[in-house]
Amino acid sequence: MLKKLCSPSISRLLFLSATALFIAGCSQKITSVNDTVRLALQGTADTHKSAYDIARLPYASTYVRIDNQAQLFMVLALAESATGKTLTNAHSTTTPPLLKWLASDNGMLITQSGRIIKTVNLSAGNLLATHSTSPDPLALGLHLATTPKHWQRTIDWQPGYHTGYQLDSVFVFDHAEVLTINGKSVPVLRFNENVLVKQLNKHYSNTFWVDQQTGKVVKSLQYIAPSLPSVEMTILKPFN
């Protein structure tokens, strides 16, 4: 599902990852850089973690399922501002942070406000970039009546030469419900994002479950790009 990096070597990757996490300092109350890198690169034997185990981990984490394949456990390797500055917490920047989630086989999802904006090392293909001149409604809070429900962006993806494809989104409220995440009941609002890709005359739909009080995305089902797989993410422990 996710493919291994062909370069650099694992030892070099460990060094680079450890360096990045060292720069991040105590952003997630990391007590051991080596332990964090080891978990991110080697993963765990189980794809299901108990609420107790998740609470003990000193960093943010998420479950990820690509299409109907096995559920993965991913940890937050790095949080950055839009300018590339490493963040100590989610309040260290006025814009939503870029969160880099790492899997055991070096695959990576990069999210902003709960949306996947880039991927690395996915075997089926990767979302290379996401661009927009207006704020993502997910960042503004879909739970607010004042948040626009229309949005436009362009994306680049591979395989193939797919650059600057325009996506037009309409967000539609579905219903309120209660999810059980990490052993806790979370009241959420479910929104569908209906997407039109004009150049391809193609439609598809993403789904976001947002916290009723904060508007933060706690679960999502998103397509990486047209013709690429869907990704289900459930945030177990958020980056605060």
mmCIF file of C-alpha atoms in Angstrom:
data_model
loop_
_atom_site.group_PDB
_atom_site.id
_atom_site.type_symbol
_atom_site.label_atom_id
_atom_site.label_comp_id
_atom_site.label_asym_id
_atom_site.label_seq_id
_atom_site.Cartn_x
_atom_site.Cartn_y
_atom_site.Cartn_z
ATOM 1 C CA MET A 1 0.000 0.000 0.000
ATOM 2 C CA LEU A 2 2.751 2.392 0.967
ATOM 3 C CA LYS A 3 6.136 1.865 -0.582
ATOM 4 C CA LYS A 4 9.552 2.170 1.019
ATOM 5 C CA LEU A 5 11.921 5.026 0.322
ATOM 6 C CA CYS A 6 14.542 3.989 -2.206
ATOM 7 C CA SER A 7 16.924 6.738 -1.033
ATOM 8 C CA PRO A 8 18.404 7.638 1.387
ATOM 9 C CA SER A 9 19.316 4.576 3.434
ATOM 10 C CA ILE A 10 17.474 3.709 6.614
ATOM 11 C CA SER A 11 20.429 4.791 8.710
ATOM 12 C CA ARG A 12 20.527 8.169 6.998
ATOM 13 C CA LEU A 13 16.754 8.488 7.319
ATOM 14 C CA LEU A 14 17.016 7.782 11.028
ATOM 15 C CA PHE A 15 19.635 10.498 11.342
ATOM 16 C CA LEU A 16 17.575 13.024 9.406
ATOM 17 C CA SER A 17 14.381 12.169 11.269
ATOM 18 C CA ALA A 18 16.123 12.369 14.621
ATOM 19 C CA THR A 19 17.562 15.744 13.655
ATOM 20 C CA ALA A 20 14.151 17.069 12.668
ATOM 21 C CA LEU A 21 12.584 15.853 15.874
ATOM 22 C CA PHE A 22 15.446 17.311 17.906
ATOM 23 C CA ILE A 23 14.807 20.688 16.306
ATOM 24 C CA ALA A 24 11.148 20.321 17.182
ATOM 25 C CA GLY A 25 12.185 20.165 20.828
ATOM 26 C CA CYS A 26 9.380 19.417 23.223
ATOM 27 C CA SER A 27 6.556 20.161 20.798
ATOM 28 C CA GLN A 28 4.856 16.915 21.762
ATOM 29 C CA LYS A 29 6.575 16.400 25.123
ATOM 30 C CA ILE A 30 8.944 13.917 23.525
ATOM 31 C CA THR A 31 11.117 12.300 26.179
ATOM 32 C CA SER A 32 13.249 10.266 23.809
ATOM 33 C CA VAL A 33 13.975 11.249 20.223
ATOM 34 C CA ASN A 34 15.351 7.808 19.433
ATOM 35 C CA ASP A 35 12.219 6.080 20.739
ATOM 36 C CA THR A 36 10.000 8.375 18.680
ATOM 37 C CA VAL A 37 11.935 7.747 15.470
ATOM 38 C CA ARG A 38 11.995 4.011 16.142
ATOM 39 C CA LEU A 39 8.218 3.880 16.565
ATOM 40 C CA ALA A 40 7.619 5.981 13.454
ATOM 41 C CA LEU A 41 9.891 3.857 11.276
ATOM 42 C CA GLN A 42 9.275 0.401 12.700
ATOM 43 C CA GLY A 43 5.655 0.810 13.682
ATOM 44 C CA THR A 44 3.875 -1.619 15.975
ATOM 45 C CA ALA A 45 2.626 -5.163 15.539
ATOM 46 C CA ASP A 46 -0.976 -4.108 16.144
ATOM 47 C CA THR A 47 -3.169 -1.884 14.039
ATOM 48 C CA HIS A 48 -5.463 -1.300 17.008
ATOM 49 C CA LYS A 49 -4.260 0.505 20.110
ATOM 50 C CA SER A 50 -6.000 0.708 23.464
ATOM 51 C CA ALA A 51 -7.085 4.071 24.833
ATOM 52 C CA TYR A 52 -4.547 3.584 27.613
ATOM 53 C CA ASP A 53 -1.670 2.998 25.192
ATOM 54 C CA ILE A 54 -2.615 5.979 23.040
ATOM 55 C CA ALA A 55 -2.851 8.238 26.087
ATOM 56 C CA ARG A 56 0.635 7.149 27.162
ATOM 57 C CA LEU A 57 2.213 8.047 23.836
ATOM 58 C CA PRO A 58 3.825 11.504 24.051
ATOM 59 C CA TYR A 59 2.815 12.564 20.536
ATOM 60 C CA ALA A 60 -0.191 12.930 18.289
ATOM 61 C CA SER A 61 -1.467 9.853 16.468
ATOM 62 C CA THR A 62 -4.070 8.722 13.967
ATOM 63 C CA TYR A 63 -5.568 5.640 12.375
ATOM 64 C CA VAL A 64 -5.401 5.579 8.586
ATOM 65 C CA ARG A 65 -7.078 3.257 6.110
ATOM 66 C CA ILE A 66 -6.324 3.532 2.389
ATOM 67 C CA ASP A 67 -9.222 2.176 0.354
ATOM 68 C CA ASN A 68 -10.268 -1.103 2.003
ATOM 69 C CA GLN A 69 -6.792 -2.181 3.008
ATOM 70 C CA ALA A 70 -5.502 -2.815 6.510
ATOM 71 C CA GLN A 71 -5.739 -0.048 9.073
ATOM 72 C CA LEU A 72 -2.452 1.726 9.797
ATOM 73 C CA PHE A 73 -1.294 3.477 12.928
ATOM 74 C CA MET A 74 0.572 6.698 12.155
ATOM 75 C CA VAL A 75 2.342 9.180 14.408
ATOM 76 C CA LEU A 76 3.006 12.867 13.989
ATOM 77 C CA ALA A 77 6.635 13.206 12.937
ATOM 78 C CA LEU A 78 6.709 16.970 12.512
ATOM 79 C CA ALA A 79 4.514 20.068 12.692
ATOM 80 C CA GLU A 80 5.462 23.098 10.625
ATOM 81 C CA SER A 81 4.147 26.541 9.767
ATOM 82 C CA ALA A 82 3.352 27.452 6.175
ATOM 83 C CA THR A 83 6.841 28.976 5.940
ATOM 84 C CA GLY A 84 8.525 25.758 7.070
ATOM 85 C CA LYS A 85 9.204 26.775 10.664
ATOM 86 C CA THR A 86 9.026 23.916 13.159
ATOM 87 C CA LEU A 87 6.204 24.464 15.647
ATOM 88 C CA THR A 88 6.151 23.761 19.360
ATOM 89 C CA ASN A 89 2.332 23.604 19.520
ATOM 90 C CA ALA A 90 -0.750 24.316 17.456
ATOM 91 C CA HIS A 91 -0.915 27.873 18.793
ATOM 92 C CA SER A 92 2.587 28.791 17.609
ATOM 93 C CA THR A 93 1.283 30.157 14.310
ATOM 94 C CA THR A 94 -1.634 32.253 13.137
ATOM 95 C CA THR A 95 -2.226 29.909 10.196
ATOM 96 C CA PRO A 96 -3.159 26.220 10.516
ATOM 97 C CA PRO A 97 -0.030 24.067 10.945
ATOM 98 C CA LEU A 98 1.142 21.516 8.421
ATOM 99 C CA LEU A 99 1.119 18.118 10.119
ATOM 100 C CA LYS A 100 3.360 15.354 8.769
ATOM 101 C CA TRP A 101 2.071 11.891 9.701
ATOM 102 C CA LEU A 102 4.551 9.034 9.288
ATOM 103 C CA ALA A 103 3.784 5.333 8.795
ATOM 104 C CA SER A 104 5.999 2.360 9.624
ATOM 105 C CA ASP A 105 7.091 1.923 5.993
ATOM 106 C CA ASN A 106 8.013 5.608 5.506
ATOM 107 C CA GLY A 107 4.805 6.652 3.797
ATOM 108 C CA MET A 108 3.670 10.128 4.798
ATOM 109 C CA LEU A 109 0.446 12.138 4.802
ATOM 110 C CA ILE A 110 0.615 15.907 5.198
ATOM 111 C CA THR A 111 -2.545 17.542 6.495
ATOM 112 C CA GLN A 112 -3.720 21.062 7.204
ATOM 113 C CA SER A 113 -6.937 21.676 9.145
ATOM 114 C CA GLY A 114 -7.778 18.001 8.650
ATOM 115 C CA ARG A 115 -7.379 18.066 4.859
ATOM 116 C CA ILE A 116 -4.743 15.952 3.108
ATOM 117 C CA ILE A 117 -2.764 18.489 1.060
ATOM 118 C CA LYS A 118 0.205 16.296 0.077
ATOM 119 C CA THR A 119 1.347 12.672 0.249
ATOM 120 C CA VAL A 120 4.715 10.940 -0.017
ATOM 121 C CA ASN A 121 5.565 7.322 -0.929
ATOM 122 C CA LEU A 122 2.062 6.000 -1.580
ATOM 123 C CA SER A 123 2.277 3.120 -4.027
ATOM 124 C CA ALA A 124 -0.807 4.092 -6.061
ATOM 125 C CA GLY A 125 0.350 7.678 -6.598
ATOM 126 C CA ASN A 126 0.812 10.917 -4.713
ATOM 127 C CA LEU A 127 -0.790 14.296 -4.266
ATOM 128 C CA LEU A 128 2.092 16.662 -4.999
ATOM 129 C CA ALA A 129 0.584 20.038 -4.101
ATOM 130 C CA THR A 130 -2.594 21.887 -3.184
ATOM 131 C CA HIS A 131 -3.071 25.601 -3.946
ATOM 132 C CA SER A 132 -5.833 28.075 -3.180
ATOM 133 C CA THR A 133 -6.193 31.839 -2.962
ATOM 134 C CA SER A 134 -8.917 31.598 -0.315
ATOM 135 C CA PRO A 135 -9.054 29.897 3.099
ATOM 136 C CA ASP A 136 -10.184 26.290 3.299
ATOM 137 C CA PRO A 137 -13.640 26.203 4.937
ATOM 138 C CA LEU A 138 -12.245 23.425 7.145
ATOM 139 C CA ALA A 139 -9.822 25.966 8.615
ATOM 140 C CA LEU A 140 -12.592 28.495 9.203
ATOM 141 C CA GLY A 141 -14.876 25.938 10.850
ATOM 142 C CA LEU A 142 -17.734 24.240 9.048
ATOM 143 C CA HIS A 143 -19.776 24.386 12.259
ATOM 144 C CA LEU A 144 -20.088 28.167 11.888
ATOM 145 C CA ALA A 145 -22.947 29.635 9.860
ATOM 146 C CA THR A 146 -20.612 32.386 8.609
ATOM 147 C CA THR A 147 -18.196 29.961 6.959
ATOM 148 C CA PRO A 148 -18.473 29.888 3.149
ATOM 149 C CA LYS A 149 -19.662 26.560 1.838
ATOM 150 C CA HIS A 150 -18.084 26.981 -1.604
ATOM 151 C CA TRP A 151 -14.351 26.681 -2.228
ATOM 152 C CA GLN A 152 -11.972 26.457 -5.159
ATOM 153 C CA ARG A 153 -8.447 25.042 -5.341
ATOM 154 C CA THR A 154 -5.975 23.498 -7.771
ATOM 155 C CA ILE A 155 -3.985 20.301 -7.261
ATOM 156 C CA ASP A 156 -1.052 18.477 -8.835
ATOM 157 C CA TRP A 157 -0.721 14.697 -8.655
ATOM 158 C CA GLN A 158 1.055 11.676 -10.085
ATOM 159 C CA PRO A 159 1.417 9.215 -11.788
ATOM 160 C CA GLY A 160 1.035 11.002 -15.071
ATOM 161 C CA TYR A 161 1.380 14.688 -15.806
ATOM 162 C CA HIS A 162 -1.465 16.207 -13.787
ATOM 163 C CA THR A 163 -0.760 19.842 -12.963
ATOM 164 C CA GLY A 164 -3.054 22.715 -12.086
ATOM 165 C CA TYR A 165 -6.355 20.839 -12.166
ATOM 166 C CA GLN A 166 -9.155 23.002 -10.776
ATOM 167 C CA LEU A 167 -11.448 21.574 -8.096
ATOM 168 C CA ASP A 168 -14.742 23.246 -7.163
ATOM 169 C CA SER A 169 -16.158 22.190 -3.793
ATOM 170 C CA VAL A 170 -19.572 22.571 -2.209
ATOM 171 C CA PHE A 171 -19.931 21.613 1.466
ATOM 172 C CA VAL A 172 -23.302 20.204 2.510
ATOM 173 C CA PHE A 173 -24.338 19.447 6.078
ATOM 174 C CA ASP A 174 -25.508 15.842 6.421
ATOM 175 C CA HIS A 175 -26.420 15.169 10.041
ATOM 176 C CA ALA A 176 -25.265 15.262 13.652
ATOM 177 C CA GLU A 177 -24.043 12.089 15.309
ATOM 178 C CA VAL A 178 -21.827 10.752 18.053
ATOM 179 C CA LEU A 179 -18.590 8.925 17.222
ATOM 180 C CA THR A 180 -16.641 6.723 19.585
ATOM 181 C CA ILE A 181 -12.959 7.595 19.230
ATOM 182 C CA ASN A 182 -10.287 6.238 21.501
ATOM 183 C CA GLY A 183 -12.929 5.062 23.957
ATOM 184 C CA LYS A 184 -14.636 8.468 24.182
ATOM 185 C CA SER A 185 -17.942 9.705 22.806
ATOM 186 C CA VAL A 186 -17.433 12.688 20.505
ATOM 187 C CA PRO A 187 -20.463 14.702 19.288
ATOM 188 C CA VAL A 188 -19.818 15.650 15.663
ATOM 189 C CA LEU A 189 -21.395 17.249 12.627
ATOM 190 C CA ARG A 190 -21.041 15.345 9.377
ATOM 191 C CA PHE A 191 -20.411 17.321 6.204
ATOM 192 C CA ASN A 192 -20.084 16.080 2.647
ATOM 193 C CA GLU A 193 -17.765 17.924 0.293
ATOM 194 C CA ASN A 194 -19.009 17.500 -3.263
ATOM 195 C CA VAL A 195 -16.111 18.048 -5.649
ATOM 196 C CA LEU A 196 -16.187 18.810 -9.368
ATOM 197 C CA VAL A 197 -13.025 18.434 -11.479
ATOM 198 C CA LYS A 198 -13.882 20.565 -14.499
ATOM 199 C CA GLN A 199 -11.097 19.440 -16.835
ATOM 200 C CA LEU A 200 -12.114 15.794 -16.371
ATOM 201 C CA ASN A 201 -15.859 16.396 -15.989
ATOM 202 C CA LYS A 202 -15.636 14.189 -12.914
ATOM 203 C CA HIS A 203 -17.448 14.324 -9.585
ATOM 204 C CA TYR A 204 -16.554 12.750 -6.255
ATOM 205 C CA SER A 205 -17.339 13.325 -2.598
ATOM 206 C CA ASN A 206 -15.301 13.666 0.581
ATOM 207 C CA THR A 207 -16.740 13.380 4.079
ATOM 208 C CA PHE A 208 -15.635 15.262 7.193
ATOM 209 C CA TRP A 209 -16.756 14.763 10.768
ATOM 210 C CA VAL A 210 -16.108 17.930 12.780
ATOM 211 C CA ASP A 211 -16.337 18.493 16.507
ATOM 212 C CA GLN A 212 -19.624 20.227 17.282
ATOM 213 C CA GLN A 213 -17.962 22.732 19.629
ATOM 214 C CA THR A 214 -14.585 23.479 18.047
ATOM 215 C CA GLY A 215 -15.177 22.633 14.390
ATOM 216 C CA LYS A 216 -11.933 20.651 14.252
ATOM 217 C CA VAL A 217 -11.885 17.621 11.968
ATOM 218 C CA VAL A 218 -11.809 14.439 14.056
ATOM 219 C CA LYS A 219 -12.447 12.000 11.216
ATOM 220 C CA SER A 220 -12.447 12.186 7.445
ATOM 221 C CA LEU A 221 -12.817 10.131 4.288
ATOM 222 C CA GLN A 222 -11.023 11.893 1.454
ATOM 223 C CA TYR A 223 -9.896 11.066 -2.042
ATOM 224 C CA ILE A 224 -6.256 11.978 -2.565
ATOM 225 C CA ALA A 225 -6.961 13.072 -6.155
ATOM 226 C CA PRO A 226 -9.108 11.952 -9.078
ATOM 227 C CA SER A 227 -8.397 8.274 -9.871
ATOM 228 C CA LEU A 228 -6.329 7.866 -6.691
ATOM 229 C CA PRO A 229 -7.422 5.946 -3.557
ATOM 230 C CA SER A 230 -9.551 7.229 -0.705
ATOM 231 C CA VAL A 231 -7.988 7.766 2.704
ATOM 232 C CA GLU A 232 -9.878 7.427 5.971
ATOM 233 C CA MET A 233 -8.280 9.218 8.929
ATOM 234 C CA THR A 234 -9.400 9.093 12.555
ATOM 235 C CA ILE A 235 -7.499 11.392 14.881
ATOM 236 C CA LEU A 236 -6.745 9.538 18.097
ATOM 237 C CA LYS A 237 -4.621 12.154 19.810
ATOM 238 C CA PRO A 238 -4.577 15.651 18.270
ATOM 239 C CA PHE A 239 -1.653 18.039 18.008
ATOM 240 C CA ASN A 240 -2.365 20.725 20.603
#
